[in-house]
């Protein structure tokens, strides 16, 4: 859980940095606005991957000693909530904006 959390935070920071670069500084960072727009589909897909990693990190947190002794958050409850959240987010995914394959 600890290592997953650290990796997750690093990826969130990188995701945000790329998003800021695309939106505010496309000419400086990517050479042109069009080059910045070309990165968007990868940025979007990686955002969904980071989101799933966040959910996995929360699920892993249910197995820590602190949770088991103090919080008592059940893994099944986190998994059910994650499935519901993924269903809601998945319904709003615009596949036409992510044509990388």
Coordinates of C-alpha atoms in Angstrom, one line a residue:
X1 CA 0.0 0.0 0.0
X2 CA 2.8 2.4 0.8
X3 CA 4.7 1.9 -2.4
X4 CA 1.6 1.9 -4.4
X5 CA 0.6 5.2 -2.8
X6 CA 4.0 6.8 -3.6
X7 CA 3.8 5.6 -7.2
X8 CA 0.3 6.9 -7.4
X9 CA 1.3 10.3 -6.1
X10 CA 4.2 10.6 -8.5
X11 CA 1.9 9.6 -11.5
X12 CA -0.7 12.1 -10.4
X13 CA 2.0 14.9 -10.3
X14 CA 3.3 13.9 -13.8
X15 CA -0.3 13.7 -15.1
X16 CA -1.0 17.2 -13.8
X17 CA 2.3 18.5 -15.1
X18 CA 1.6 17.3 -18.6
X19 CA -2.0 18.7 -18.5
X20 CA -0.7 22.1 -17.4
X21 CA 2.0 22.0 -20.1
X22 CA -0.6 21.1 -22.8
X23 CA -3.1 23.7 -21.8
X24 CA -1.0 26.7 -20.8
X25 CA 2.4 26.2 -22.5
X26 CA 1.9 24.1 -25.6
X27 CA 4.2 26.2 -27.8
X28 CA 7.0 26.4 -25.2
X29 CA 6.9 22.7 -24.2
X30 CA 5.8 20.9 -27.3
X31 CA 6.8 23.3 -30.1
X32 CA 3.2 24.2 -31.3
X33 CA -0.4 24.0 -30.2
X34 CA -1.0 21.1 -32.6
X35 CA 1.8 19.1 -31.0
X36 CA 0.3 19.8 -27.6
X37 CA -3.1 18.6 -28.9
X38 CA -1.5 15.4 -30.2
X39 CA -0.5 14.5 -26.6
X40 CA -4.1 14.8 -25.4
X41 CA -5.2 11.3 -26.2
X42 CA -2.3 9.8 -24.3
X43 CA -2.9 12.1 -21.4
X44 CA -6.5 11.1 -21.3
X45 CA -5.7 7.3 -21.4
X46 CA -3.0 7.7 -18.8
X47 CA -5.5 9.6 -16.6
X48 CA -7.8 6.6 -16.6
X49 CA -4.9 4.3 -15.8
X50 CA -3.9 6.5 -12.9
X51 CA -7.5 6.6 -11.7
X52 CA -7.6 2.8 -11.6
X53 CA -4.3 2.7 -9.7
X54 CA -5.8 5.1 -7.2
X55 CA -8.7 2.7 -6.7
X56 CA -6.3 -0.2 -6.3
X57 CA -4.3 1.7 -3.7
X58 CA -7.5 2.4 -1.7
X59 CA -8.3 -1.3 -1.9
X60 CA -4.8 -2.2 -0.7
X61 CA -5.2 0.2 2.2
X62 CA -8.0 -2.0 3.6
X63 CA -5.4 -4.7 4.3
X64 CA -3.1 -2.6 6.5
X65 CA -2.8 -3.3 10.2
X66 CA -4.1 0.2 11.1
X67 CA -7.3 -0.4 9.1
X68 CA -7.8 -3.9 10.5
X69 CA -7.3 -2.8 14.1
X70 CA -8.9 0.7 14.1
X71 CA -10.9 1.6 11.0
X72 CA -12.4 -1.8 10.0
X73 CA -13.1 -0.8 6.4
X74 CA -14.0 -3.9 4.6
X75 CA -12.3 -4.8 1.3
X76 CA -15.6 -6.0 -0.2
X77 CA -17.2 -2.5 0.5
X78 CA -14.3 -0.8 -1.3
X79 CA -14.5 -3.2 -4.2
X80 CA -18.2 -2.6 -4.6
X81 CA -17.8 1.1 -4.4
X82 CA -14.9 0.9 -6.9
X83 CA -17.1 -1.1 -9.4
X84 CA -19.9 1.5 -9.1
X85 CA -17.4 4.4 -9.6
X86 CA -15.8 2.6 -12.6
X87 CA -19.3 2.0 -14.0
X88 CA -20.1 5.7 -13.8
X89 CA -16.8 6.9 -15.2
X90 CA -16.8 4.2 -17.9
X91 CA -20.2 5.3 -19.1
X92 CA -18.8 8.8 -19.8
X93 CA -15.6 7.7 -21.6
X94 CA -15.4 9.2 -25.0
X95 CA -13.6 6.6 -27.0
X96 CA -13.4 8.7 -30.1
X97 CA -11.1 11.1 -28.3
X98 CA -8.6 8.3 -27.4
X99 CA -7.8 6.6 -30.7
X100 CA -4.3 5.4 -29.9
X101 CA -4.8 1.8 -31.0

